[in-house]
Short mmCIF file of C-alpha atoms in Angstrom, two decimals:
data_model
loop_
_atom_site.label_atom_id
_atom_site.label_comp_id
_atom_site.label_asym_id
_atom_site.label_seq_id
_atom_site.Cartn_x
_atom_site.Cartn_y
_atom_site.Cartn_z
CA UNK A 95 115.02 21.66 118.49
CA UNK A 96 118.69 21.01 119.96
CA UNK A 97 120.01 24.04 119.88
CA UNK A 98 117.29 25.37 122.27
CA UNK A 99 117.73 22.75 124.56
CA UNK A 100 121.41 23.44 124.86
CA UNK A 101 120.72 27.86 125.56
CA UNK A 102 117.95 26.25 127.90
CA UNK A 103 120.69 25.25 130.13
CA UNK A 104 123.24 27.91 128.75
CA UNK A 105 120.57 29.92 130.31
CA UNK A 106 118.91 27.78 133.65
CA UNK A 107 122.85 27.15 135.08
CA UNK A 108 123.49 31.38 134.22
CA UNK A 109 120.00 32.25 136.43
CA UNK A 110 121.15 30.08 138.86
CA UNK A 111 124.36 30.45 139.16
CA UNK A 112 124.55 34.31 139.10
CA UNK A 113 122.02 35.31 140.60
CA UNK A 114 120.62 36.77 136.95
CA UNK A 115 117.41 38.09 136.64
CA UNK A 116 115.17 35.22 133.97
CA UNK A 117 114.24 37.91 131.40
CA UNK A 118 117.71 39.64 130.32
CA UNK A 119 119.42 36.12 130.63
CA UNK A 120 117.29 35.50 127.88
CA UNK A 121 116.84 38.42 126.32
CA UNK A 122 120.76 38.49 125.19
CA UNK A 123 120.63 34.92 124.48
CA UNK A 124 117.59 35.40 122.25
CA UNK A 125 120.06 38.55 120.66
CA UNK A 126 123.21 36.81 120.06
CA UNK A 127 121.06 33.76 117.92
CA UNK A 128 118.82 35.44 115.66
CA UNK A 129 119.03 32.09 113.16
CA UNK A 130 116.35 30.51 115.78
CA UNK A 131 113.89 30.07 114.02
CA UNK A 132 110.15 31.66 115.89
CA UNK A 133 109.84 27.69 116.79
CA UNK A 134 112.89 26.91 118.65
CA UNK A 135 112.53 30.78 120.36
CA UNK A 136 109.12 29.82 121.71
CA UNK A 137 111.08 26.22 123.08
CA UNK A 138 113.40 27.82 124.35
CA UNK A 139 110.72 31.07 126.25
CA UNK A 140 109.25 27.88 127.08
CA UNK A 141 111.96 26.16 129.16
CA UNK A 142 113.44 28.19 130.97
CA UNK A 143 110.77 29.67 132.16
CA UNK A 144 108.96 27.08 133.37
CA UNK A 145 111.68 25.22 134.39
CA UNK A 146 112.05 27.93 136.86
CA UNK A 147 108.83 28.30 137.51
CA UNK A 148 108.38 24.51 138.83
CA UNK A 149 111.38 23.85 140.09
CA UNK A 150 110.80 22.57 143.54
CA UNK A 151 108.13 20.56 142.23
CA UNK A 152 110.94 18.97 140.03
CA UNK A 153 113.94 18.53 142.68
CA UNK A 154 110.63 16.60 144.44
CA UNK A 155 109.71 14.83 141.99
CA UNK A 156 113.67 13.88 141.41
CA UNK A 157 114.62 13.28 144.92
CA UNK A 158 113.71 9.37 144.80
CA UNK A 159 116.17 8.47 141.57
CA UNK A 160 119.08 10.43 143.69
CA UNK A 161 121.61 8.57 146.65
CA UNK A 162 123.59 11.75 147.26
CA UNK A 163 120.85 13.57 147.17
CA UNK A 164 119.67 16.19 144.59
CA UNK A 165 121.48 19.29 145.81
CA UNK A 166 124.72 17.77 145.90
CA UNK A 167 124.95 17.12 142.62
CA UNK A 168 127.49 20.33 140.23
CA UNK A 169 124.91 22.61 138.83
CA UNK A 170 124.91 22.53 135.48
CA UNK A 171 123.42 18.50 135.75
CA UNK A 172 120.72 19.50 138.36
CA UNK A 173 120.19 21.64 135.71
CA UNK A 174 119.77 18.89 133.13
CA UNK A 175 118.69 17.09 135.18
CA UNK A 176 115.12 19.51 135.79
CA UNK A 177 115.36 21.03 131.91
CA UNK A 178 114.84 17.30 130.70
CA UNK A 179 111.49 16.50 133.40
CA UNK A 180 110.32 19.43 132.39
CA UNK A 181 110.40 18.22 129.26
CA UNK A 182 108.84 14.90 130.64
CA UNK A 183 106.38 15.96 133.16
CA UNK A 184 104.75 19.08 132.14
CA UNK A 185 105.20 19.31 127.65
CA UNK A 186 103.21 16.13 126.60
CA UNK A 187 103.97 17.02 122.70
CA UNK A 188 108.16 15.86 123.28
CA UNK A 189 107.99 12.48 123.09
CA UNK A 190 110.00 10.51 125.69
CA UNK A 191 112.78 9.07 123.88
CA UNK A 192 114.19 12.47 122.01
CA UNK A 193 114.29 14.04 125.89
CA UNK A 194 116.53 11.39 127.23
CA UNK A 195 118.45 11.39 124.61
CA UNK A 196 119.28 15.05 124.02
CA UNK A 197 119.80 15.66 127.88
CA UNK A 198 122.59 12.79 127.40
CA UNK A 199 123.61 14.51 124.70
CA UNK A 200 124.19 17.71 126.57
CA UNK A 201 125.95 15.32 129.33
CA UNK A 202 128.49 13.62 127.19
CA UNK A 203 129.47 17.34 125.79
CA UNK A 204 129.84 19.43 129.33
CA UNK A 205 131.12 15.54 131.31
CA UNK A 206 132.09 12.11 131.61
CA UNK A 207 130.79 9.20 131.09
CA UNK A 208 130.20 8.29 134.49
CA UNK A 209 127.94 11.76 134.37
CA UNK A 210 126.77 10.92 130.71
CA UNK A 211 125.02 7.15 133.07
CA UNK A 212 123.67 9.08 135.83
CA UNK A 213 121.58 11.00 133.06
CA UNK A 214 120.59 8.36 131.73
CA UNK A 215 119.86 6.20 134.37
CA UNK A 216 117.33 8.37 136.34
CA UNK A 217 114.79 9.18 133.97
CA UNK A 218 115.05 6.38 132.45
CA UNK A 219 113.86 5.04 136.21
CA UNK A 220 112.04 8.24 136.34
CA UNK A 221 109.59 6.88 133.39
CA UNK A 222 109.12 3.02 134.41
CA UNK A 223 107.50 4.04 137.60
CA UNK A 224 104.52 6.03 138.09
CA UNK A 225 105.49 10.18 138.83
CA UNK A 226 105.37 10.38 142.57
CA UNK A 227 102.37 11.56 144.50
CA UNK A 228 102.40 14.90 146.50
CA UNK A 229 99.58 13.31 148.55
CA UNK A 230 102.48 11.87 151.06
CA UNK A 231 102.71 15.53 152.28
CA UNK A 232 100.25 15.89 155.03
CA UNK A 233 101.64 19.79 156.41
CA UNK A 234 99.62 22.13 154.28
CA UNK A 235 102.02 24.90 153.49
CA UNK A 236 104.68 23.17 152.15
CA UNK A 237 102.12 20.88 149.94
CA UNK A 238 101.85 24.34 148.64
CA UNK A 239 104.82 25.55 148.46
CA UNK A 240 105.98 21.82 146.99
CA UNK A 241 103.42 21.55 144.51
CA UNK A 242 102.72 25.69 143.18
CA UNK A 243 107.34 25.12 143.35
CA UNK A 244 107.61 28.32 146.00
CA UNK A 245 109.78 28.64 149.02
CA UNK A 246 108.85 27.41 152.42
CA UNK A 247 108.58 30.98 154.38
CA UNK A 248 108.11 32.97 151.47
CA UNK A 249 104.39 30.60 152.15
CA UNK A 250 103.60 30.77 155.68
CA UNK A 251 104.65 34.61 155.64
CA UNK A 252 101.44 34.98 153.00
CA UNK A 253 99.48 32.09 154.64
CA UNK A 254 100.35 34.40 157.25
CA UNK A 255 98.53 37.66 156.09
CA UNK A 256 96.32 36.17 153.37
CA UNK A 257 95.49 33.12 154.50
CA UNK A 258 95.35 29.80 153.44
CA UNK A 259 93.06 30.09 150.79
CA UNK A 260 93.73 33.11 149.96
CA UNK A 261 97.85 32.29 149.39
CA UNK A 262 97.39 28.77 147.84
CA UNK A 263 95.76 30.98 144.54
CA UNK A 264 98.22 33.68 144.08
CA UNK A 265 100.63 31.00 143.90
CA UNK A 266 98.56 29.08 141.95
CA UNK A 267 98.49 31.90 139.64
CA UNK A 268 102.25 32.64 140.11
CA UNK A 269 102.17 29.93 137.53
CA UNK A 270 100.02 30.90 135.32
CA UNK A 271 101.23 32.34 131.66
CA UNK A 272 101.43 35.97 131.26
CA UNK A 273 98.86 37.59 129.23
CA UNK A 274 100.75 40.73 126.69
CA UNK A 275 99.02 43.59 126.89
CA UNK A 276 99.92 46.92 125.60
CA UNK A 277 99.30 50.03 126.20
CA UNK A 278 98.37 52.93 123.24
CA UNK A 279 99.25 55.92 123.03
CA UNK A 280 96.75 58.58 122.93
CA UNK A 281 98.85 61.45 121.28
CA UNK A 282 99.42 59.49 118.51
CA UNK A 283 95.52 57.28 118.40
CA UNK A 284 93.16 56.27 119.48
CA UNK A 285 92.59 53.69 121.24
CA UNK A 286 90.38 51.74 118.72
CA UNK A 287 92.19 52.84 115.91
CA UNK A 288 95.18 50.87 116.66
CA UNK A 289 92.84 48.14 117.77
CA UNK A 290 91.79 47.98 113.97
CA UNK A 291 95.10 48.00 112.59
CA UNK A 292 96.90 45.08 114.70
CA UNK A 293 93.68 43.41 114.27
CA UNK A 294 94.12 43.84 110.16
CA UNK A 295 98.10 42.48 110.59
CA UNK A 296 97.52 40.05 111.84
CA UNK A 297 97.15 39.91 115.98
CA UNK A 298 94.30 39.03 117.84
CA UNK A 299 94.14 42.19 119.58
CA UNK A 300 91.51 42.52 122.73
CA UNK A 301 90.20 45.84 125.16
CA UNK A 302 91.64 44.79 129.18
CA UNK A 303 88.88 44.84 131.83
CA UNK A 304 91.12 47.68 134.14
CA UNK A 305 93.03 49.88 132.48
CA UNK A 306 91.78 52.36 129.73
CA UNK A 307 94.11 52.99 127.22
CA UNK A 308 94.95 48.87 127.45
CA UNK A 309 94.01 46.34 124.85
CA UNK A 310 95.24 42.21 125.78
CA UNK A 311 96.79 40.24 122.47
CA UNK A 312 97.05 37.30 121.88
CA UNK A 313 99.31 35.70 119.72
CA UNK A 314 102.01 38.39 120.46
CA UNK A 315 104.75 37.37 118.08
CA UNK A 316 107.01 39.93 116.88
CA UNK A 317 104.81 42.94 118.44
CA UNK A 318 108.16 44.09 119.05
CA UNK A 319 109.06 44.88 115.46
CA UNK A 320 105.64 45.93 114.20
CA UNK A 321 105.90 49.39 112.32
CA UNK A 322 103.35 50.49 115.23
CA UNK A 323 105.44 50.01 117.85
CA UNK A 324 107.94 51.30 115.93
CA UNK A 325 107.69 54.17 115.29
CA UNK A 326 105.73 54.95 119.25
CA UNK A 327 101.68 54.10 119.00
CA UNK A 328 102.04 51.74 122.59
CA UNK A 329 103.79 50.59 124.77
CA UNK A 330 103.99 47.25 126.09
CA UNK A 331 103.46 47.63 129.85
CA UNK A 332 101.79 44.84 132.67
CA UNK A 333 98.10 46.21 132.92
CA UNK A 334 98.15 46.45 136.78
CA UNK A 335 100.64 48.82 136.34
CA UNK A 336 98.95 51.59 134.02
CA UNK A 337 96.95 52.04 136.20
CA UNK A 338 99.14 53.92 138.55
CA UNK A 339 100.12 57.31 136.53
CA UNK A 340 96.50 57.57 135.53
CA UNK A 341 95.73 57.25 140.02
CA UNK A 342 98.40 60.97 140.82
CA UNK A 343 96.20 62.82 137.66
CA UNK A 344 98.43 64.64 136.35
CA UNK A 345 97.25 67.58 134.76
CA UNK A 346 98.69 69.92 131.65
CA UNK A 347 101.04 72.06 132.36
CA UNK A 348 102.04 70.21 136.47
CA UNK A 349 105.47 70.04 137.16
CA UNK A 350 105.41 66.55 138.24
CA UNK A 351 107.80 63.89 140.01
CA UNK A 352 108.86 60.59 139.03
CA UNK A 353 111.07 59.31 141.94
CA UNK A 354 112.36 56.07 140.88
CA UNK A 355 111.77 55.61 137.33
CA UNK A 356 113.79 53.54 134.82
CA UNK A 357 113.00 51.15 132.57
CA UNK A 358 109.52 55.28 131.72
CA UNK A 359 106.99 53.26 131.31
CA UNK A 360 105.24 54.47 134.25
CA UNK A 361 107.11 58.80 133.43
CA UNK A 362 105.87 57.88 129.74
CA UNK A 363 102.56 57.08 130.75
CA UNK A 364 101.92 60.48 132.89
CA UNK A 365 103.44 62.32 130.14
CA UNK A 366 101.12 61.14 127.56
CA UNK A 367 98.10 61.79 130.78
CA UNK A 368 99.47 65.48 130.14
CA UNK A 369 98.94 64.89 126.64
CA UNK A 370 102.53 66.22 127.00
CA UNK A 371 102.35 69.30 128.27
CA UNK A 372 104.29 71.37 131.48
CA UNK A 373 107.32 68.92 132.81
CA UNK A 374 107.99 65.66 134.59
CA UNK A 375 112.04 64.86 135.64
CA UNK A 376 112.58 61.23 134.94
CA UNK A 377 115.09 60.51 138.43
CA UNK A 378 116.75 57.45 138.78
CA UNK A 379 120.13 56.60 140.77
CA UNK A 380 120.52 54.48 138.59
CA UNK A 381 122.31 56.65 135.14
CA UNK A 382 122.51 53.92 133.04
CA UNK A 383 119.00 53.06 133.12
CA UNK A 384 118.41 56.42 132.59
CA UNK A 385 119.12 56.12 128.52
CA UNK A 386 115.39 53.71 128.88
CA UNK A 387 113.53 56.65 129.25
CA UNK A 388 114.76 58.82 126.70
CA UNK A 389 114.77 56.57 124.37
CA UNK A 390 110.94 55.47 125.07
CA UNK A 391 110.44 59.22 124.85
CA UNK A 392 111.85 59.38 121.45
CA UNK A 393 109.57 57.11 120.05
CA UNK A 394 106.67 58.04 121.19
CA UNK A 395 106.71 61.75 120.58
CA UNK A 396 107.18 63.40 124.27
CA UNK A 397 109.37 66.05 124.39
CA UNK A 398 108.75 67.15 128.11
CA UNK A 399 109.89 64.32 130.18
CA UNK A 400 114.06 65.69 132.14
CA UNK A 401 116.35 62.38 133.39
CA UNK A 402 118.08 63.26 136.61
CA UNK A 403 120.70 60.14 137.68
CA UNK A 404 120.21 61.02 142.02
CA UNK A 405 120.05 59.30 145.02
CA UNK A 406 115.73 59.79 146.02
CA UNK A 407 116.97 59.57 149.66
CA UNK A 408 118.38 62.50 149.60
CA UNK A 409 116.81 65.70 148.87
CA UNK A 410 118.49 68.72 148.25
CA UNK A 411 116.25 71.56 150.61
CA UNK A 412 116.22 74.13 147.86
CA UNK A 413 113.99 71.75 145.81
CA UNK A 414 111.58 71.18 149.48
CA UNK A 415 108.16 72.08 147.41
CA UNK A 416 108.08 73.23 143.93
CA UNK A 417 106.19 69.73 142.41
CA UNK A 418 102.67 69.59 142.53
CA UNK A 419 102.73 65.59 142.29
CA UNK A 420 104.53 62.56 142.96
CA UNK A 421 105.40 58.91 142.25
CA UNK A 422 107.04 57.38 144.58
CA UNK A 423 106.41 53.81 142.65
CA UNK A 424 109.77 52.21 144.97
CA UNK A 425 112.07 49.85 144.91
CA UNK A 426 110.45 45.77 146.21
CA UNK A 427 111.10 42.75 146.18
CA UNK A 428 108.48 42.46 143.59
CA UNK A 429 106.08 39.85 144.96
CA UNK A 430 103.86 40.85 142.41
CA UNK A 431 105.35 40.07 139.53
CA UNK A 432 106.32 36.33 139.49
CA UNK A 433 105.06 35.81 136.49
CA UNK A 434 107.17 37.02 134.56
CA UNK A 435 110.19 37.00 136.69
CA UNK A 436 109.39 34.03 138.52
CA UNK A 437 113.89 34.28 139.69
CA UNK A 438 112.16 36.11 142.61
CA UNK A 439 111.13 33.49 144.33
CA UNK A 440 114.62 31.50 144.72
CA UNK A 441 116.52 34.89 145.36
CA UNK A 442 114.89 37.34 147.43
CA UNK A 443 115.48 36.39 151.67
CA UNK A 444 113.28 37.50 154.28
CA UNK A 445 116.63 39.94 154.23
CA UNK A 446 115.61 41.67 151.70
CA UNK A 447 111.97 42.51 153.10
CA UNK A 448 112.96 44.27 156.05
CA UNK A 449 116.34 46.08 154.07
CA UNK A 450 113.68 47.60 151.14
CA UNK A 451 110.85 48.90 153.54
CA UNK A 452 113.17 51.25 155.41
CA UNK A 453 114.52 52.31 151.97
CA UNK A 454 111.22 52.55 151.22
CA UNK A 455 109.70 54.92 153.93
CA UNK A 456 113.06 57.33 153.07
CA UNK A 457 112.18 57.24 150.37
CA UNK A 458 108.60 58.47 150.35
CA UNK A 459 109.90 60.80 153.68
CA UNK A 460 111.99 62.73 150.64
CA UNK A 461 109.15 63.06 148.78
CA UNK A 462 107.16 64.41 151.31
CA UNK A 463 109.70 67.07 151.35
CA UNK A 464 109.43 67.79 147.39
CA UNK A 465 106.27 68.18 147.34
CA UNK A 466 104.46 71.68 147.03
CA UNK A 467 101.06 72.04 149.98
CA UNK A 468 98.04 70.67 148.45
CA UNK A 469 99.81 68.22 146.40
CA UNK A 470 98.95 64.79 145.45
CA UNK A 471 101.24 61.99 145.74
CA UNK A 472 101.32 58.37 144.78
CA UNK A 473 102.74 55.66 146.54
CA UNK A 474 103.69 52.34 143.95
CA UNK A 475 105.40 49.18 143.65
CA UNK A 476 105.25 45.09 142.31
CA UNK A 477 105.08 43.77 144.83
CA UNK A 478 101.83 41.55 147.32
CA UNK A 479 104.01 41.82 149.96
CA UNK A 480 102.01 43.22 152.43
CA UNK A 481 104.24 44.84 155.88
CA UNK A 482 106.16 46.49 152.58
CA UNK A 483 102.98 48.10 151.41
CA UNK A 484 100.05 49.37 153.98
CA UNK A 485 103.07 48.23 156.03
CA UNK A 486 105.97 51.27 154.86
CA UNK A 487 102.16 54.00 154.22
CA UNK A 488 101.05 52.67 157.69
CA UNK A 489 104.10 53.45 159.13
CA UNK A 490 104.98 57.33 157.09
CA UNK A 491 101.24 58.51 157.84
CA UNK A 492 102.51 58.31 162.03
CA UNK A 493 105.28 60.58 160.72
CA UNK A 494 103.90 63.01 158.97
CA UNK A 495 100.55 63.87 160.15
CA UNK A 496 100.17 66.62 157.81
CA UNK A 497 99.33 63.52 155.33
CA UNK A 498 96.44 61.84 154.67
CA UNK A 499 94.50 58.71 152.36
CA UNK A 500 93.22 60.44 149.19
CA UNK A 501 90.87 57.41 148.40
CA UNK A 502 91.65 53.91 149.78
CA UNK A 503 94.82 51.48 149.30
CA UNK A 504 94.53 49.51 146.23
CA UNK A 505 96.66 46.07 147.44
CA UNK A 506 95.86 43.45 142.93
CA UNK A 507 97.08 40.18 143.97
CA UNK A 508 98.05 38.17 141.35
CA UNK A 509 94.38 35.79 140.05
CA UNK A 510 92.44 39.53 140.01
CA UNK A 511 91.78 40.36 136.48
CA UNK A 512 94.95 37.63 135.82
CA UNK A 513 97.64 40.72 135.90
CA UNK A 514 100.96 40.77 138.29
CA UNK A 515 100.27 42.16 141.56
CA UNK A 516 100.52 45.70 142.45
CA UNK A 517 100.48 48.23 144.82
CA UNK A 518 98.55 51.91 144.93
CA UNK A 519 97.53 54.74 147.22
CA UNK A 520 97.58 57.98 146.89
CA UNK A 521 98.56 61.01 149.47
CA UNK A 522 97.55 64.33 149.99
CA UNK A 523 98.94 66.59 151.49
CA UNK A 524 97.23 69.22 153.93
#
């Protein structure tokens, strides 16, 4: 257990200092420490995600006990205190004395006697007093932001876009534990067959409510070590993400472009829907990520994917009008997947949205040149920000009058069916 806390502290320091993605840091740590048993691996995961998820509320609880304020603490001390308060207030199964003792040991190992005393004193004083009440926060946006641990600017933005009540529900849903869902590879087996085989292996499995190929796994420990995964019977994918490829409705024999393809979850889904017949060009600007697509295709038994590493904003004229259908799963702020990547809400800034929506429009405009007349194009993002979604589509249709909506725009919010927030829309070219 002690090792799990030390590793959690290491992860938290790295995520904040290097602006690193929490899930990547955590995966690296788990790979470097295969000796951790299942209990410690679960505790490490819980501590890292929980502390980042509730960071602002933890700071709210800590503030009265820090004379100099939390911002003036050294980075590792700040993270150690957050990590400890998360255990005290959110994990009832860990005794308080164990939390304090482990925190003091970590402080002793990393700092001098003064830091050790500070950590000990703050935590013991918190235990002696009632938890600070949120009722002192009168302003509603600030109350939601602190209670659910989100930046105030982001909550205010969602209040403007969705209203106060929906914004509150979005923020609360972002703190829920994400469901583990998988997409059955219909090239190899039926959904019922995979469900039965996983159940026989001890997994608790049920069908997803929205995605036709989806299954939900309640106890997913070591799922990626299972023979069914290694033999390509399923892909781990969020249920919302599974809805994108069917919207494009690619047919066997078509020539399809996935413009921003890595890591390849939607690309391989397109190939499965095409019965592995035709041709898919899986493009991504990040060359090192193409290996992920190739590896996934091999595991799933897919042979029709050709990877390319080109800038999606640069289009060669000889390729104009050559694709039957195109998927633009555009880079975005990622505010729909905060359940999986809680660090996003702390690392993104308003100016990031302003920059990325111009990139999204640019990618979409170039994809429009590559599409055949009569072809179909799907634009999708994993964000709930309206300017990146409806706003980009409205501008695109204004600049490209030969395109029209082929159905309604669909915005999925994180509370809708327990999956991620996603946006998707299908467009037709005259």
